[in-house]
Short mmCIF file of C-alpha atoms in Angstrom, two decimals:
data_model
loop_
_atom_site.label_atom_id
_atom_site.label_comp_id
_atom_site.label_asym_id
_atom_site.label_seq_id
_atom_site.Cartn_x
_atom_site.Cartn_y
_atom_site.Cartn_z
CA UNK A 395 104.92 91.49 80.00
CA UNK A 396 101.64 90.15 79.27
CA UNK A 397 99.83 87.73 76.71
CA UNK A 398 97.79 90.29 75.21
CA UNK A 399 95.93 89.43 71.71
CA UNK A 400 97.43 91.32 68.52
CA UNK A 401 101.07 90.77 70.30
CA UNK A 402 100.95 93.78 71.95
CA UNK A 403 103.17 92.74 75.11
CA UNK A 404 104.11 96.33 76.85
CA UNK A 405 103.00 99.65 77.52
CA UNK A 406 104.80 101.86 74.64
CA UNK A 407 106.98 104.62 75.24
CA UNK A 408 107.02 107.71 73.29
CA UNK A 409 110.21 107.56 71.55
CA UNK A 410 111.78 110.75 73.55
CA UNK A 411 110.58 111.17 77.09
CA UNK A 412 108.94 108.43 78.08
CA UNK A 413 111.00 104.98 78.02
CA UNK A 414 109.43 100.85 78.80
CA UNK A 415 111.93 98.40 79.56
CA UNK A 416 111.54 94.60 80.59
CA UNK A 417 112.91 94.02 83.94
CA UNK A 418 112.41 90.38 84.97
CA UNK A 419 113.92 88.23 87.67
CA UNK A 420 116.37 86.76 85.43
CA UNK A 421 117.59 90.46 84.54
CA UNK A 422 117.86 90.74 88.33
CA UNK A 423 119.31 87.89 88.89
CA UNK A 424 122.13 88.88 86.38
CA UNK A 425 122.51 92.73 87.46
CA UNK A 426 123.06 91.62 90.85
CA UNK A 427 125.55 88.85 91.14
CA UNK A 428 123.00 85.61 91.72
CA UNK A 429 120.39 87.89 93.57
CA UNK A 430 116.56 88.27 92.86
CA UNK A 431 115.20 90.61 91.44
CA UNK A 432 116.05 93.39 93.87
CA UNK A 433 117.43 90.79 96.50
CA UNK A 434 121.13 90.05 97.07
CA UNK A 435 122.71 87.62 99.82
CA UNK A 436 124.59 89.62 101.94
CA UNK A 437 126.46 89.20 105.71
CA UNK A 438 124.48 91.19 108.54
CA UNK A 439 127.13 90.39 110.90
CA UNK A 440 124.89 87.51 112.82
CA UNK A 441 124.77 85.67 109.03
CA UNK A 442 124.85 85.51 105.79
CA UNK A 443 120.78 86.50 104.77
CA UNK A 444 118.64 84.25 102.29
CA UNK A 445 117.65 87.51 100.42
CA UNK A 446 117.48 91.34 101.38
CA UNK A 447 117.42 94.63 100.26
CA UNK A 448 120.43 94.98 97.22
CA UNK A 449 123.77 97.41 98.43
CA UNK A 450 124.01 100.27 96.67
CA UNK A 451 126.68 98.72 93.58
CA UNK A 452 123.75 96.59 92.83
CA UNK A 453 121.14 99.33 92.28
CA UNK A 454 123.35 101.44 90.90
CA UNK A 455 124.50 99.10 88.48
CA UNK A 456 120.44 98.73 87.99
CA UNK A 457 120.58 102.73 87.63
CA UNK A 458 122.86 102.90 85.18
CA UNK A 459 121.89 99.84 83.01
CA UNK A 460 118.49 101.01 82.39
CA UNK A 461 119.14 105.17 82.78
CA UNK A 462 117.48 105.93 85.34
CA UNK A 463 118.14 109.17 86.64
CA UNK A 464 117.14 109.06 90.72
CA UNK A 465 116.32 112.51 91.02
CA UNK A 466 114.91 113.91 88.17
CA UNK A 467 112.69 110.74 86.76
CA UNK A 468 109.25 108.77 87.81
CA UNK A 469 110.10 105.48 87.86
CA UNK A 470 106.23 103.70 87.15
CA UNK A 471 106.32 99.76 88.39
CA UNK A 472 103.93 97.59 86.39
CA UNK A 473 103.29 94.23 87.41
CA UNK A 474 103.31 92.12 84.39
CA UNK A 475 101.44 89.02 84.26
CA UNK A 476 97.68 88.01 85.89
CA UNK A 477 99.50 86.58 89.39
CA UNK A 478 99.54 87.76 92.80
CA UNK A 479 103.29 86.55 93.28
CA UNK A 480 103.65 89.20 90.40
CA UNK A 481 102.67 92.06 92.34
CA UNK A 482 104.89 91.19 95.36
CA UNK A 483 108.00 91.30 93.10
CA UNK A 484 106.95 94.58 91.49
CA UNK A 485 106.54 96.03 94.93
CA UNK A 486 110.01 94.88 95.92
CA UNK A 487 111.50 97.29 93.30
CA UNK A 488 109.63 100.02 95.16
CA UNK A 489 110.52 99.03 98.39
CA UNK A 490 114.49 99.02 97.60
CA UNK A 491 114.53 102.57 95.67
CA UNK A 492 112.88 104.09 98.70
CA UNK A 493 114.98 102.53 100.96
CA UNK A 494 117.94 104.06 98.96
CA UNK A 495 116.33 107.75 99.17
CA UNK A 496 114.00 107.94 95.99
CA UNK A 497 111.33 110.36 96.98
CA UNK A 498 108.15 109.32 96.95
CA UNK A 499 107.18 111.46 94.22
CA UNK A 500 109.67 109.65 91.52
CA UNK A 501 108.04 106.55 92.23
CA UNK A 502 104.53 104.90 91.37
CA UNK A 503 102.78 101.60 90.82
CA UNK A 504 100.47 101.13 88.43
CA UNK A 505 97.59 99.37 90.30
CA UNK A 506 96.49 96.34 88.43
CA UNK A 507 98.15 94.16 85.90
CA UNK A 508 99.49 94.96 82.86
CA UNK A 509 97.56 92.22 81.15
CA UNK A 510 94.46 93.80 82.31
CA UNK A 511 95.85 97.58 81.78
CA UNK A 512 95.33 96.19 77.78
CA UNK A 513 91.78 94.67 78.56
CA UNK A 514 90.37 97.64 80.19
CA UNK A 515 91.87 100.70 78.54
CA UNK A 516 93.75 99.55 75.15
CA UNK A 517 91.86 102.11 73.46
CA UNK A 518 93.21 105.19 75.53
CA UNK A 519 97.27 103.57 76.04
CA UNK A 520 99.32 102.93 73.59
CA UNK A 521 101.38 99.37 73.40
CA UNK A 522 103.47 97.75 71.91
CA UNK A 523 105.22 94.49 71.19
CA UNK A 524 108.84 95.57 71.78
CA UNK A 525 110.54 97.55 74.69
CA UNK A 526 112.98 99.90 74.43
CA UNK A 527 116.45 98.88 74.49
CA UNK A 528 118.13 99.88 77.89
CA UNK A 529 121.18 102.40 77.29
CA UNK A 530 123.46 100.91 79.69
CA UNK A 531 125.05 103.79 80.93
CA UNK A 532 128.38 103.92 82.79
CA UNK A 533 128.20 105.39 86.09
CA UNK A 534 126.23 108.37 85.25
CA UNK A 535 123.65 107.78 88.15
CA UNK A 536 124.56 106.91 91.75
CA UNK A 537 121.85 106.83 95.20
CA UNK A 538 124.80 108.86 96.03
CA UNK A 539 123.55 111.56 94.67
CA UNK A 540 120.21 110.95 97.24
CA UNK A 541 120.95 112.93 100.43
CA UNK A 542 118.29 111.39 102.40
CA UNK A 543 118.94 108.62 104.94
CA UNK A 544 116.10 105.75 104.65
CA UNK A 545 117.52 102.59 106.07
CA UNK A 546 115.00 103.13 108.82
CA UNK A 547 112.68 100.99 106.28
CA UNK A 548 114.78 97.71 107.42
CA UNK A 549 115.28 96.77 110.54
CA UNK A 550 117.71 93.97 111.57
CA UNK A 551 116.61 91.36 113.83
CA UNK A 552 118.42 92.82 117.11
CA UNK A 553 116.03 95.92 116.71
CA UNK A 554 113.16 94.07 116.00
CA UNK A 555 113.89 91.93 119.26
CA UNK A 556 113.89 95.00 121.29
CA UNK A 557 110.89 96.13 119.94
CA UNK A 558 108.75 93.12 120.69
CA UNK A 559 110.31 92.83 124.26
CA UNK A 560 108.38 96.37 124.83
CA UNK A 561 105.89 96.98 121.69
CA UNK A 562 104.17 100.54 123.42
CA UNK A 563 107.45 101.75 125.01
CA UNK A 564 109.69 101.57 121.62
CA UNK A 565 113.04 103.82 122.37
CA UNK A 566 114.56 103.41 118.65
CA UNK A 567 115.19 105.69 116.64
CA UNK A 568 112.89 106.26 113.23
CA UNK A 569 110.15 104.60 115.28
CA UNK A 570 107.07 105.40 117.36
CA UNK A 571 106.62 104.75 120.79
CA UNK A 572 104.62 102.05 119.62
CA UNK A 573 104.90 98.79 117.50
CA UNK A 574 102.58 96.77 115.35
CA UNK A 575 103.90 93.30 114.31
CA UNK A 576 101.91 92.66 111.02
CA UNK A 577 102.61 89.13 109.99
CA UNK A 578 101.52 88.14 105.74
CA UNK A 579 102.41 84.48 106.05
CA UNK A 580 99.60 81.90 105.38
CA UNK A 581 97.02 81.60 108.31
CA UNK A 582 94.89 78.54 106.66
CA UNK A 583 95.57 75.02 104.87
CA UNK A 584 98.49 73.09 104.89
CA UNK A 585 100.86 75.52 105.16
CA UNK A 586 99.50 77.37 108.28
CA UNK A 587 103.05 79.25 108.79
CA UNK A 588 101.57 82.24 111.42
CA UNK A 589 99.61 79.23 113.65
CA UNK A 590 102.82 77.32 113.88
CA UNK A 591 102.16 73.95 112.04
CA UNK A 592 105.15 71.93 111.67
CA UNK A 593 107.57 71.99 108.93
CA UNK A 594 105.36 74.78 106.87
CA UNK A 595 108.77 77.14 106.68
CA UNK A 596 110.86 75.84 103.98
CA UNK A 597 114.48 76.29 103.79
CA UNK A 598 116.43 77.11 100.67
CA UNK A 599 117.06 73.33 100.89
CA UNK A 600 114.66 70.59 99.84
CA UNK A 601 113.00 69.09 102.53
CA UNK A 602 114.01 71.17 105.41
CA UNK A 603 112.78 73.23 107.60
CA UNK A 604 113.84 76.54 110.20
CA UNK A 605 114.36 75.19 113.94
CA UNK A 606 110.64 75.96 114.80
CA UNK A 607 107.61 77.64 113.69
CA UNK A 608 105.36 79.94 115.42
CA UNK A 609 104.96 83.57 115.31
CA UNK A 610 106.70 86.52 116.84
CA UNK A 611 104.70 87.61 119.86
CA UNK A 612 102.13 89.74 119.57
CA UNK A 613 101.95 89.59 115.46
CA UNK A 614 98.75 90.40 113.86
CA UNK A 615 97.52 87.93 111.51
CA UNK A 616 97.35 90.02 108.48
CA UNK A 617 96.94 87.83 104.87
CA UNK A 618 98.56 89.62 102.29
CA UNK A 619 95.79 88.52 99.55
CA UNK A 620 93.48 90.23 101.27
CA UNK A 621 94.62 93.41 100.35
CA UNK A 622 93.67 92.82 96.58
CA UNK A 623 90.87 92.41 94.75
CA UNK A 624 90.12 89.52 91.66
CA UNK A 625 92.35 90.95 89.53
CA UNK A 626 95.20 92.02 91.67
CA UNK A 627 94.16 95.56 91.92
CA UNK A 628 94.78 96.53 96.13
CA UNK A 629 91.67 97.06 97.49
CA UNK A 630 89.86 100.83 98.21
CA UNK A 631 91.35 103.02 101.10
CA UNK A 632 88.52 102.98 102.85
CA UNK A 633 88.52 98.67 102.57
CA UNK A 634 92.30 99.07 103.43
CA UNK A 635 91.98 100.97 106.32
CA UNK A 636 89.30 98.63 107.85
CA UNK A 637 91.31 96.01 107.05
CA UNK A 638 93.94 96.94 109.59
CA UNK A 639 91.19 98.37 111.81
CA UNK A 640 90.00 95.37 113.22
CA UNK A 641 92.80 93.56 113.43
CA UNK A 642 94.39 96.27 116.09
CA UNK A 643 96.22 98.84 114.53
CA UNK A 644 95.75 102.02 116.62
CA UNK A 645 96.65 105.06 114.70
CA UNK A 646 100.56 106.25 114.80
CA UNK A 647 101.69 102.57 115.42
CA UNK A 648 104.90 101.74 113.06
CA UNK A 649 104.11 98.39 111.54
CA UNK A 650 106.85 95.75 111.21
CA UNK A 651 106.18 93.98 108.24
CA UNK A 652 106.92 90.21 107.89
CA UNK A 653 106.12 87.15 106.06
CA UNK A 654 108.87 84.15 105.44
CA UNK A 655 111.66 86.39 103.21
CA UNK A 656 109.89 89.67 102.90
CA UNK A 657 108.12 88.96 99.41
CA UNK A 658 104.69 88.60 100.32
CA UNK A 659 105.07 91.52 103.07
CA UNK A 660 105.59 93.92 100.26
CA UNK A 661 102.03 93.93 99.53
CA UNK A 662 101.22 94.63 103.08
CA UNK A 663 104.00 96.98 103.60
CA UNK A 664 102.98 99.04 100.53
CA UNK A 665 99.43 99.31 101.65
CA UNK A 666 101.28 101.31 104.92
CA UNK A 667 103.30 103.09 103.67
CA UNK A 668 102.12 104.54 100.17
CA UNK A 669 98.45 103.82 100.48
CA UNK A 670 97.05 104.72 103.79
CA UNK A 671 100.67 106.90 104.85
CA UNK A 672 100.95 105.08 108.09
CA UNK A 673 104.27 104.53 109.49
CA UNK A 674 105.72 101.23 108.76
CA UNK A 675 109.03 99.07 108.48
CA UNK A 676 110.20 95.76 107.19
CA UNK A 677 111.57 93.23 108.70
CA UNK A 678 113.39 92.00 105.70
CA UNK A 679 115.24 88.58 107.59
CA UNK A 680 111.31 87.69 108.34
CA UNK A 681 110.65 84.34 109.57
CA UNK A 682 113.54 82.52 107.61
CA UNK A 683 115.81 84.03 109.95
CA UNK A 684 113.66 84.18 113.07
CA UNK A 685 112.55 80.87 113.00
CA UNK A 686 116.62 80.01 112.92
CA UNK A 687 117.43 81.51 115.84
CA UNK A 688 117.12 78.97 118.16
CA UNK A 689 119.03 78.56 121.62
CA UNK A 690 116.57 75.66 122.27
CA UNK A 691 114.73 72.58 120.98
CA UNK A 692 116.00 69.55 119.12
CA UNK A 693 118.65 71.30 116.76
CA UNK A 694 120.01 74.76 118.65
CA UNK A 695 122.03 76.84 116.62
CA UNK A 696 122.62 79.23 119.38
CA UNK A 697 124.09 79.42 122.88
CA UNK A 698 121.02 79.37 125.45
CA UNK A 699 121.75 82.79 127.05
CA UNK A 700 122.49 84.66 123.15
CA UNK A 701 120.77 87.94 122.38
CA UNK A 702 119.62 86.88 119.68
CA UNK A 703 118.13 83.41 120.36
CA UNK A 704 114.19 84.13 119.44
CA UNK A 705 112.63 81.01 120.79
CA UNK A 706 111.60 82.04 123.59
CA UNK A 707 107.85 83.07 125.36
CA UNK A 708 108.94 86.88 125.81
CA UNK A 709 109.81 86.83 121.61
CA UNK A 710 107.52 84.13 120.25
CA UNK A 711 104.42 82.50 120.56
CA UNK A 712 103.06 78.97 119.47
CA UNK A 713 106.47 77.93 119.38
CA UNK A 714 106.61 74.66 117.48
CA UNK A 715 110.12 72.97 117.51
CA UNK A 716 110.80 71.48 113.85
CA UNK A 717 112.70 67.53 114.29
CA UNK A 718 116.22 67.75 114.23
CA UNK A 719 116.20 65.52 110.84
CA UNK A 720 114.41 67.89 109.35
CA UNK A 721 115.64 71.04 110.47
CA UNK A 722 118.41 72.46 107.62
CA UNK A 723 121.78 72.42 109.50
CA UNK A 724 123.56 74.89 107.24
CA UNK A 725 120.83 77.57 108.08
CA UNK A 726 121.42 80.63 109.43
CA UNK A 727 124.66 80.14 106.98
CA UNK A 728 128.15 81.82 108.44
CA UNK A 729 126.25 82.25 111.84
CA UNK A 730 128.24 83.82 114.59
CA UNK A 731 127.34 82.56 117.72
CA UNK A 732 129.40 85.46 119.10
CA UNK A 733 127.98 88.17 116.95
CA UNK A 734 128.42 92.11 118.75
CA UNK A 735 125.60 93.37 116.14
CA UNK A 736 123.40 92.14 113.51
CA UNK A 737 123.11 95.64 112.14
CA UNK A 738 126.35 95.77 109.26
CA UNK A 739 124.43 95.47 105.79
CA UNK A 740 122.66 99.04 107.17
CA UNK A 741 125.88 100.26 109.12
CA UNK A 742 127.23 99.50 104.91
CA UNK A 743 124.66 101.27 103.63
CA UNK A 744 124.75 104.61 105.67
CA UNK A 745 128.81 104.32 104.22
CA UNK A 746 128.18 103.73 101.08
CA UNK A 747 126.21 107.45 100.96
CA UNK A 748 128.74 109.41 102.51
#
């Protein structure tokens, strides 16, 4: 929704085929069970995540509420207010329905704001100052009914470890051969996450921190704002594609897209994927869970020989070790230091479909 002069908040529907509803992260937060948006906590088998991609009750249960029939309707994502953060949100919805098996054809995003959407072409859309009123259907629509395996689009952290440890000789499958790391975190000012400054990744505790900052090896510094122009449009193809150009992306690469939680990366990732049609991935733990793994430093949670301990020179690079004070002892929550796989929200997923 935006503040638009005459009160006329939203895009209007049509009154038969074409429906607006207000989807906010409050209405998220409500249709999944204290998630965000389309976020959830869930258990990966290594931990409990800070946010990722919702399991398939929680989108249905988005499905249903608002009608939305996965095969059949386009499903049009407008960003609502004049804000960057905005857009990543937005995105996220797009990111989770493909992951579930929406074609790409029942989805869009309307590029630019809807705030400026009024500004620019009021006189050729028609608004509104009410949305429609969302049906709340009972479990007419399912992503069971999507025969299509996607859960290629997140990969867990033991996957993404393998990948860095050989980024041109990738043997996983959904992937190329060969890997590019693109990393959306802050590269400037105070909060120079990707250069490793200390205490610049925030738990979901006040005033602490992961075990250590850094960067996973070989990531590409790749700000997410960059991607947009001044009024949160993304930028041409051809700007796009030079974008990525000269920071190293060699065509056929799969980029793994991270920033801290997988918010900002949705810009990036959507530039890949939907944009430019380049093969690309999500790391959807991202640096809130990387930067936890730690079999080292002043507050290990991890044995020193785990698979999954990340702080070391073969995984990570500018490896900054966070004081224990300040380091959040509760995070990775419900870690198992004996973990077999870190792959069970997916390994839910796949069941949940068949």
């Amino acid at each position: 929704r935006g503040d638009i002069a005459g009160n006329q908040s939203y895009i209007a529907g049509n009154g038969n085929d074409v429906v607006v509803y207000s989807f906010t992260f409050a209405d998220g937060a409500s249709a999944l069970d204290g998630g965000d948006g389309f976020s959830q906590k869930r258990n990966s088998g290594l931990s409990d995540t800070i946010a990722i991609i919702a399991n398939g009750q929680k989108i249905d249960t988005i499905l249903n509420r608002f009608g939305i029939d996965p095969v059949n309707d386009l499903v049009v994502f407008v960003s609502s207010a004049n804000a960057a953060s905005h857009v990543q949100g937005t995105l996220r919805g797009f990111y989770s329905f493909r992951y579930w098996g929406f074609d790409h054809k029942n989805l869009a995003f309307l590029n630019g704001t809807l705030p400026r959407l009024a500004i620019t072409d009021g006189n050729f859309v028609p608004f509104s100052d009410t949305t429609n009123t969302p049906p709340n259907l009972n479990n007419r629509y399912s992503v069971k009914s999507l025969r299509v395996d996607n859960t290629i689009l997140m990969l867990p952290v033991e996957d993404v470890i393998k990948a860095v440890k050989d980024p041109n000789n990738v043997n996983i499958a959904g992937l190329t051969s060969s890997v590019f790391v693109s990393d959306a975190r802050s590269s400037s000012g105070s909060s120079n996450e990707y250069n490793g400054v200390i205490r610049s990744t925030t738990s979901e505790v006040s005033g602490k921190y992961v075990g250590f900052e850094g960067r996973i090896k070989g990531a590409k510094d790749v700000p997410w704002t960059g991607l947009l122009d001044t009024e949160f449009r993304f930028k041409s193809k051809a700007d796009l594609k030079a974008y990525y150009d000269v920071r190293g992306y060699q065509s056929g690469q799969t980029a793994i897209q991270l920033c801290r939680t997988n918010n900002r990366s949705q810009v990036t990732g959507f530039s890949y994927i939907a944009i430019l049609g380049y093969p690309s991935t999500y790391y959807d733990g991202s640096w809130i869970e990387w930067g936890s793994l730690t079999g080292g430093g002043p507050a290990p949670k991890l044995p020193p020989d785990s698979p999954y301990r990340t702080d070391l020179p073969e995984l990570s690079e500018v490896i900054t070790y966070n004081a224990a004070v300040d380091v959040d002892s509760n995070l990775p929550t419900n870690l198992n230091t004996f973990a077999s796989t870190s792959r069970k929200i997916i390994e839910e997923d796949k069941a949940y479909k068949r």
